[in-house]
Amino acid sequence: MNRREAVTHVAWILGGVFSAPTLQAMNRWEQIGSQATALRQSGSFLTETQHEIMARVAELIIPRTDTPGAIDAGVPDFMEVMLRDCYRKPAQDTFLAGVGALEQKGFLKLSADQQTALLKQVEAEAQKTSDSSFWLITKELTLLGYYTSEVGVKASFDYQPIPGRFEAIKIKPGQKDFMYGNQA
Amino acid sequence: MNLNIKADKAQTYDAIVVGSGMTGGWAAKELTEKGLKVLVLERGYELKHVEDYKTAMKDPWEFEHRGKIPIVAAEEHYATMYFSAKEGSQYLYSNDKENPYIQKRPFNWIRAYHTGGKSLLWGKHTYRWNREDFLANAKQGLGVDWPIRYDDLIPWYNYVEKFVGISGQAEGLAVLPDSNFLPPMAMTAPEIHLKKSVAQKLNRPITIGRVAHLTKPQPWHTAVGRASCQFRNRCSRGCPFGAYFSSLAATIPAARQTNRLTIVHNAIVKEIILDDKAQKAKGVRVIDQNTLEVREFYAKLIFLNAGTIGSTSILMNSKSARFPNGLGNDSDQLGRNLMDHHLAIGARADIEGFEDDYFFGARPGSLYIPRFRNWGNDKRDYLRGFGYQGGASRADWSRGATETGFGADFKKKMTQPGPWKINLSGFGEVLPNPNNRFYLSEDQKDKWGLPQIVFDADFGENERAMRKDIMNDGAEMLEAAGFKNVVPYDNPVAHMGLGIHEMGTARMGKDPKTSVLNKFNQVHACKNVFVTDGSAMTSASNVNPSLTYMALTARAASYAVEQLKARSL
Ligand SMILES: Cc1cc2nc3c(=O)[nH]c(=O)nc-3n(C[C@H](O)[C@H](O)[C@H](O)COP(=O)(O)OP(=O)(O)OC[C@H]3O[C@@H](n4cnc5c(N)ncnc54)[C@H](O)[C@@H]3O)c2cc1C
Ligand code: SF4
């Protein structure tokens, strides 16, 4: 069993189901014993082009449909904050290498279909390894950024900040997931 | 350093309680209600109930990092953060960098230095110990015999349970005695299925977790300002409803209502001052955590409730001609027999079916599977037993990170409840072992000049043998229910301290030659000092310990006041 699974189980003990992104963060804290200090930058983590690439990637993962998409939810800026504050150097480097590769391939100039096809390749590649990858970091941050944002939560879930009771129920047709705001 | 020693009346109380956490709150409540003027000394900052739970009402998007801990904070809080704290609760965890300790063998020392202590962090699982728990040492010739039995605690369990407010289901089991319950929380459909299958096929009972949440507040709960649980499971950020039991929400308000309570914050109790002639404690010496100013406070009665390691280290630091190795340490037992529960082991599975079943509300609790090993006719090649906490729930959007796909359909799919999953996590008993210990460092000090704690403890053969059963038995139960992809797991990260139930180090016993405290938690050789937190435990049981600490505290406080009145302290 890998570290990530291991920590999930500890998390369960406290009755909390940790989100995948949180577990990723935990993975990193594992390595904290080493001397490397966190990179704490002010200002921008990505170049303007890289930022644009990531906005496009995020929007392909969570596009605007009849509900808002990743860009509407502020995911691109959120990603930068997270990468800067919550990720250690090795993960930051993995991420930067991934954006760099997309940049080299002229990602922004590709058609929407070509972009999607390229990301499918990137995804397939990432699935060959259990290590943290550019794709995993990107997807986790996009999902976390979107599904915990105000627009994302309100558009996607039945948000119940104060449910007032706990009971077993039957699902109604087309029922959205309940969200309780206990994930932070 | 500015010595400001005023032996005047203003510094003198009937009783001093060290620590305002789970047990300190009880000491303060009982002693004030019995008419004593009580001073509580708390080393941490002042945390005010409700108004200081600044993150409690925040929505997910109001957190800059959406719950994750920035790396810098994670580094500073390493021991504790990676395993339970989040952005909304990190303010309740103490900073390891400012409060360093030494790990000769790995130990996670999780601390909460503020009003309420770890009663703001706990998972609220609340179980009585059983009859055998108090007999096991004597029967097996391990450690020392408990100087008390289950019967000695029954009235005190009853007493504290009512005030605490514990939800749960009465089952009439000898292995897990019932408490005084408020209505139980519900089980989900797959959990009910598991309960039935395991009862039928393996003859093991499963009950809903017994947790200190008000499911139906009683007048004595509302009288201190507590209200019903709202099932939002944001407890780790502090509960503005006072719906879970903490000293901040319950015992301290009760003590305040007597008008006999004084709390001084930022007051690190360094040592107990001994009156050499009388062989009694006359007060405590305190270092202000911000100004380093040293002060003394005096009282006829001293209750140590600084947490297991905290209280024992105060005794160790209290050296005198009479007690060169620490107050009450004639037995050389101070710091020894450090125990915990071993965990991070169990089994999990995917659940197919139950697609139509769902639940409303966020339940702050789980299932409980009581000990069945080495119980009744069951005999294993190791001693003692274990229980499980766990439960089933449906995966949420975060499953998407490891699922293939992206785009519009994927986005929509993540808004639907995901498949059910279940986990059973074992809690095993750790045996008392005199070589599992902590002691004070001879050369490393903290910024207040106090010696750092050195931890030197690990699991032994018995614990390791037990772990195999915890994994396999967990898997067996999930299989009995027909769940899929059953995975038994043993997490290599498990070590002492991570069980967050540190116990022992100033054990109770009948004989002053082999124990530190008597049957009323009184230091054998210094009768007006009582230690009523986890330090006192003679063995560890396999159920969560805090209820038993609370019962012991209320019992000791009652005895202490009787003795004071009889002028025998
Ligand atoms: C995440 C987590 C989950 C838990 N879940 C459960 C559970 O489900 N069930 C259960 O039974 N238990 C649980 N526990 C354990 C429970 O929290 C402890 O057993 C309980 O809080 C111990 O009470 P205490 O009074 O001994 O210590 P604490 O509650 O820690 O209080 C000690 C107080 O003393 C103060 N102090 C320390 N040193 C000094 C000093 N030198 N001078 C002055 N003040 C001092 C501290 O600041 C603190 O306020 C859990 C713990 C954690 C961390
Ligand atoms: S779940 Fe209940 S106890 Fe926990 S924070 Fe909500 S109301 Fe308070």
Short mmCIF file of C-alpha atoms in Angstrom, two decimals, chain B residues 240-535:
data_model
loop_
_atom_site.label_atom_id
_atom_site.label_comp_id
_atom_site.label_asym_id
_atom_site.label_seq_id
_atom_site.Cartn_x
_atom_site.Cartn_y
_atom_site.Cartn_z
CA PRO B 240 -20.88 27.33 17.94
CA PHE B 241 -23.90 25.29 19.09
CA GLY B 242 -21.96 23.68 21.91
CA ALA B 243 -23.44 20.48 20.55
CA TYR B 244 -20.42 18.31 21.19
CA PHE B 245 -18.92 18.03 24.61
CA SER B 246 -15.84 20.11 25.29
CA SER B 247 -14.67 21.76 28.46
CA LEU B 248 -15.14 25.10 26.72
CA ALA B 249 -18.83 24.41 26.01
CA ALA B 250 -19.75 22.47 29.13
CA THR B 251 -17.61 22.08 32.24
CA ILE B 252 -15.96 25.50 32.27
CA PRO B 253 -19.30 27.35 31.87
CA ALA B 254 -20.66 25.21 34.73
CA ALA B 255 -17.67 26.11 36.88
CA ARG B 256 -18.06 29.80 35.97
CA GLN B 257 -21.67 29.76 37.09
CA THR B 258 -20.50 29.18 40.66
CA ASN B 259 -18.55 32.46 40.68
CA ARG B 260 -15.69 30.64 42.32
CA LEU B 261 -13.59 30.10 39.22
CA THR B 262 -10.52 32.06 38.15
CA ILE B 263 -8.61 31.13 35.01
CA VAL B 264 -5.15 32.48 34.30
CA HIS B 265 -3.88 31.95 30.75
CA ASN B 266 -0.37 31.82 29.32
CA ALA B 267 0.68 30.27 32.62
CA ILE B 268 3.06 27.36 32.11
CA VAL B 269 3.22 25.41 35.34
CA LYS B 270 6.84 24.52 35.80
CA GLU B 271 6.80 22.71 39.11
CA ILE B 272 5.01 22.00 42.33
CA ILE B 273 6.39 23.73 45.41
CA LEU B 274 6.82 21.34 48.29
CA ASP B 275 6.48 22.31 51.93
CA ASP B 276 9.35 20.15 53.17
CA LYS B 277 8.22 20.09 56.77
CA ALA B 278 4.65 19.07 56.10
CA GLN B 279 5.53 16.79 53.19
CA LYS B 280 2.75 18.46 51.29
CA ALA B 281 2.53 20.69 48.26
CA LYS B 282 1.94 24.33 49.01
CA GLY B 283 1.58 25.69 45.51
CA VAL B 284 2.98 25.85 42.03
CA ARG B 285 5.59 27.90 40.20
CA VAL B 286 4.51 29.28 36.84
CA ILE B 287 6.30 30.82 33.85
CA ASP B 288 4.35 33.32 31.76
CA GLN B 289 4.60 32.00 28.24
CA ASN B 290 4.88 35.47 26.74
CA THR B 291 6.84 37.52 29.28
CA LEU B 292 8.80 34.68 30.94
CA GLU B 293 7.88 36.23 34.27
CA VAL B 294 7.89 33.68 37.10
CA ARG B 295 5.04 33.66 39.58
CA GLU B 296 3.82 31.47 42.38
CA PHE B 297 0.31 30.50 43.36
CA TYR B 298 -0.71 28.72 46.52
CA ALA B 299 -3.44 26.27 47.48
CA LYS B 300 -4.27 23.45 49.85
CA LEU B 301 -5.13 21.16 46.99
CA ILE B 302 -3.51 20.65 43.60
CA PHE B 303 -5.01 18.82 40.65
CA LEU B 304 -2.73 18.01 37.74
CA ASN B 305 -4.71 17.87 34.48
CA ALA B 306 -2.11 18.95 31.96
CA GLY B 307 -2.50 15.86 29.79
CA THR B 308 -0.57 12.64 30.29
CA ILE B 309 2.84 13.90 29.26
CA GLY B 310 2.22 17.38 30.66
CA SER B 311 1.23 16.29 34.15
CA THR B 312 3.94 13.68 34.54
CA SER B 313 6.60 16.09 33.32
CA ILE B 314 5.50 18.62 35.95
CA LEU B 315 6.02 15.94 38.62
CA MET B 316 9.43 15.15 37.09
CA ASN B 317 10.39 18.81 37.17
CA SER B 318 9.36 19.14 40.82
CA LYS B 319 12.62 18.17 42.49
CA SER B 320 13.36 18.63 46.16
CA ALA B 321 15.51 17.13 48.89
CA ARG B 322 12.72 14.70 49.63
CA PHE B 323 12.07 13.91 45.97
CA PRO B 324 15.36 14.21 44.05
CA ASN B 325 13.92 12.32 41.06
CA GLY B 326 10.63 14.10 40.83
CA LEU B 327 7.67 14.50 43.12
CA GLY B 328 6.14 11.22 44.18
CA ASN B 329 8.73 9.20 42.27
CA ASP B 330 9.79 6.83 45.06
CA SER B 331 8.84 3.94 42.78
CA ASP B 332 10.87 5.14 39.77
CA GLN B 333 7.65 4.69 37.80
CA LEU B 334 7.32 8.30 36.65
CA GLY B 335 7.45 8.35 32.86
CA ARG B 336 7.24 4.57 32.50
CA ASN B 337 4.56 2.36 30.97
CA LEU B 338 3.68 4.94 28.36
CA MET B 339 0.71 3.49 26.48
CA ASP B 340 -1.44 4.43 23.51
CA HIS B 341 -3.80 2.65 21.18
CA HIS B 342 -2.40 1.25 18.00
CA LEU B 343 -4.32 2.04 14.88
CA ALA B 344 -4.02 2.83 11.19
CA ILE B 345 -4.88 -0.77 10.46
CA GLY B 346 -8.03 -2.47 9.22
CA ALA B 347 -9.84 -3.21 6.00
CA ARG B 348 -11.84 -1.41 3.39
CA ALA B 349 -14.01 -2.32 0.46
CA ASP B 350 -16.13 -1.05 -2.39
CA ILE B 351 -19.82 -1.59 -2.16
CA GLU B 352 -21.85 -2.49 -5.19
CA GLY B 353 -25.56 -1.93 -5.14
CA PHE B 354 -27.41 0.38 -2.76
CA GLU B 355 -27.40 2.95 -5.60
CA ASP B 356 -30.81 4.20 -4.51
CA ASP B 357 -29.73 4.58 -0.92
CA TYR B 358 -28.41 7.86 0.29
CA PHE B 359 -28.32 9.93 3.45
CA PHE B 360 -29.12 13.45 4.43
CA GLY B 361 -26.81 15.33 6.79
CA ALA B 362 -23.18 14.90 7.77
CA ARG B 363 -22.91 12.46 10.64
CA PRO B 364 -20.12 13.30 13.07
CA GLY B 365 -19.58 9.67 14.05
CA SER B 366 -19.26 6.16 12.75
CA LEU B 367 -20.01 2.53 13.51
CA TYR B 368 -18.47 0.71 16.42
CA ILE B 369 -17.51 -2.97 16.51
CA PRO B 370 -16.69 -4.04 20.06
CA ARG B 371 -13.85 -6.36 20.95
CA PHE B 372 -14.49 -10.05 20.21
CA ARG B 373 -10.96 -11.48 20.47
CA ASN B 374 -9.76 -13.05 23.74
CA TRP B 375 -13.30 -12.62 24.95
CA GLY B 376 -15.62 -15.39 26.15
CA ASN B 377 -14.38 -18.63 24.65
CA ASP B 378 -12.12 -16.99 22.11
CA LYS B 379 -8.40 -17.49 22.83
CA ARG B 380 -5.56 -16.07 20.75
CA ASP B 381 -1.80 -16.32 21.02
CA TYR B 382 -1.57 -12.69 22.09
CA LEU B 383 -3.15 -10.84 25.01
CA ARG B 384 -6.09 -8.40 25.07
CA GLY B 385 -8.16 -7.16 22.16
CA PHE B 386 -9.22 -4.49 19.73
CA GLY B 387 -12.34 -2.82 18.35
CA TYR B 388 -13.18 -0.99 15.13
CA GLN B 389 -14.56 2.36 14.16
CA GLY B 390 -15.64 2.98 10.61
CA GLY B 391 -18.52 3.37 8.26
CA ALA B 392 -19.87 3.61 4.76
CA SER B 393 -20.39 6.70 2.70
CA ARG B 394 -20.69 7.68 -0.92
CA ALA B 395 -17.70 9.03 -2.81
CA ASP B 396 -17.92 12.70 -3.76
CA TRP B 397 -16.44 14.78 -6.58
CA SER B 398 -12.91 14.21 -5.36
CA ARG B 399 -13.09 10.71 -6.86
CA GLY B 400 -12.69 12.48 -10.20
CA ALA B 401 -8.99 13.12 -9.67
CA THR B 402 -8.15 9.46 -10.10
CA GLU B 403 -10.95 8.59 -12.53
CA THR B 404 -10.30 8.78 -16.24
CA GLY B 405 -11.95 11.51 -18.25
CA PHE B 406 -12.72 15.21 -18.37
CA GLY B 407 -15.12 17.53 -20.11
CA ALA B 408 -18.84 18.21 -19.98
CA ASP B 409 -20.07 14.69 -19.15
CA PHE B 410 -17.37 14.21 -16.57
CA LYS B 411 -18.31 17.52 -14.97
CA LYS B 412 -21.94 16.46 -14.72
CA LYS B 413 -21.06 13.04 -13.35
CA MET B 414 -19.15 14.61 -10.48
CA THR B 415 -22.35 16.32 -9.32
CA GLN B 416 -23.99 12.94 -8.65
CA PRO B 417 -23.32 10.85 -5.56
CA GLY B 418 -20.53 8.37 -6.28
CA PRO B 419 -20.30 4.69 -5.37
CA TRP B 420 -20.46 3.54 -1.73
CA LYS B 421 -17.24 2.74 0.04
CA ILE B 422 -16.61 1.36 3.48
CA ASN B 423 -13.73 1.29 5.89
CA LEU B 424 -13.20 -0.45 9.24
CA SER B 425 -10.33 0.91 11.25
CA GLY B 426 -9.02 -1.02 14.25
CA PHE B 427 -8.04 0.35 17.65
CA GLY B 428 -5.82 -2.11 19.54
CA GLU B 429 -4.76 -2.25 23.17
CA VAL B 430 -1.11 -1.56 23.98
CA LEU B 431 0.31 -3.43 26.98
CA PRO B 432 2.05 -1.66 29.85
CA ASN B 433 5.82 -1.96 29.49
CA PRO B 434 8.24 -0.21 31.84
CA ASN B 435 10.71 0.31 28.98
CA ASN B 436 8.19 2.29 27.00
CA ARG B 437 8.77 5.65 28.55
CA PHE B 438 9.55 9.31 28.31
CA TYR B 439 12.04 11.30 30.34
CA LEU B 440 13.40 14.83 30.56
CA SER B 441 16.37 15.75 28.41
CA GLU B 442 19.48 16.69 30.37
CA ASP B 443 20.75 19.28 27.94
CA GLN B 444 18.00 20.31 25.49
CA LYS B 445 15.66 23.02 26.73
CA ASP B 446 12.72 24.84 25.23
CA LYS B 447 12.45 28.61 25.06
CA TRP B 448 11.02 28.74 28.57
CA GLY B 449 14.09 26.94 29.90
CA LEU B 450 12.19 23.74 30.59
CA PRO B 451 13.84 20.46 29.67
CA GLN B 452 12.54 18.92 26.46
CA ILE B 453 10.66 15.64 26.61
CA VAL B 454 12.42 12.59 25.19
CA PHE B 455 10.11 9.84 23.92
CA ASP B 456 11.42 6.30 23.90
CA ALA B 457 8.59 3.85 23.25
CA ASP B 458 7.36 1.47 20.59
CA PHE B 459 4.91 -1.34 19.97
CA GLY B 460 6.03 -4.80 21.03
CA GLU B 461 5.46 -8.39 19.93
CA ASN B 462 1.97 -8.50 21.41
CA GLU B 463 0.81 -5.47 19.46
CA ARG B 464 2.34 -6.76 16.25
CA ALA B 465 0.67 -10.15 16.63
CA MET B 466 -2.66 -8.46 17.28
CA ARG B 467 -2.36 -6.36 14.12
CA LYS B 468 -2.61 -9.42 11.91
CA ASP B 469 -6.01 -10.22 13.37
CA ILE B 470 -7.18 -6.62 13.08
CA MET B 471 -6.54 -6.71 9.35
CA ASN B 472 -7.89 -10.17 8.68
CA ASP B 473 -10.93 -9.95 10.91
CA GLY B 474 -11.85 -6.62 9.35
CA ALA B 475 -11.64 -8.12 5.88
CA GLU B 476 -13.63 -11.15 7.01
CA MET B 477 -16.51 -8.98 8.17
CA LEU B 478 -16.58 -6.97 4.95
CA GLU B 479 -16.59 -10.22 3.00
CA ALA B 480 -19.41 -11.57 5.16
CA ALA B 481 -21.46 -8.64 3.89
CA GLY B 482 -20.57 -9.46 0.29
CA PHE B 483 -18.73 -6.20 -0.31
CA LYS B 484 -16.32 -6.01 -3.25
CA ASN B 485 -12.58 -5.46 -3.63
CA VAL B 486 -11.92 -6.07 0.06
CA VAL B 487 -8.48 -4.77 0.96
CA PRO B 488 -6.93 -5.44 4.37
CA TYR B 489 -4.31 -2.84 5.20
CA ASP B 490 -1.59 -2.20 7.74
CA ASN B 491 -0.18 1.27 7.63
CA PRO B 492 3.56 1.39 8.25
CA VAL B 493 3.15 4.93 9.56
CA ALA B 494 1.54 3.57 12.75
CA HIS B 495 3.66 4.17 15.80
CA MET B 496 3.28 5.45 19.33
CA GLY B 497 1.55 8.76 19.76
CA LEU B 498 -0.39 8.58 16.54
CA GLY B 499 -3.16 6.80 18.47
CA ILE B 500 -3.66 10.17 20.24
CA HIS B 501 -4.59 8.31 23.44
CA GLU B 502 -1.35 8.62 25.38
CA MET B 503 -1.73 7.01 28.78
CA GLY B 504 0.28 5.81 31.75
CA THR B 505 3.54 7.36 33.11
CA ALA B 506 2.25 7.98 36.67
CA ARG B 507 0.20 4.87 37.24
CA MET B 508 -2.27 4.09 39.99
CA GLY B 509 -1.61 1.08 42.19
CA LYS B 510 -1.96 -0.37 45.64
CA ASP B 511 1.73 -0.33 46.51
CA PRO B 512 3.72 2.92 46.73
CA LYS B 513 6.81 0.91 45.85
CA THR B 514 5.48 0.13 42.39
CA SER B 515 3.08 2.95 41.61
CA VAL B 516 2.83 6.72 41.81
CA LEU B 517 -0.86 7.24 42.64
CA ASN B 518 -3.27 5.53 44.99
CA LYS B 519 -6.82 4.46 44.25
CA PHE B 520 -8.08 8.04 44.47
CA ASN B 521 -5.46 9.38 42.04
CA GLN B 522 -3.62 10.86 44.97
CA VAL B 523 0.20 10.93 44.89
CA HIS B 524 1.09 8.21 47.43
CA ALA B 525 3.81 10.27 49.04
CA CYS B 526 2.24 13.73 48.75
CA LYS B 527 -1.41 13.51 49.61
CA ASN B 528 -2.67 16.90 48.47
CA VAL B 529 -1.56 16.39 44.88
CA PHE B 530 -3.98 14.53 42.58
CA VAL B 531 -3.28 13.47 38.99
CA THR B 532 -6.48 12.58 37.19
CA ASP B 533 -5.68 12.60 33.50
CA GLY B 534 -4.34 9.76 31.35
CA SER B 535 -1.13 9.64 33.41
#
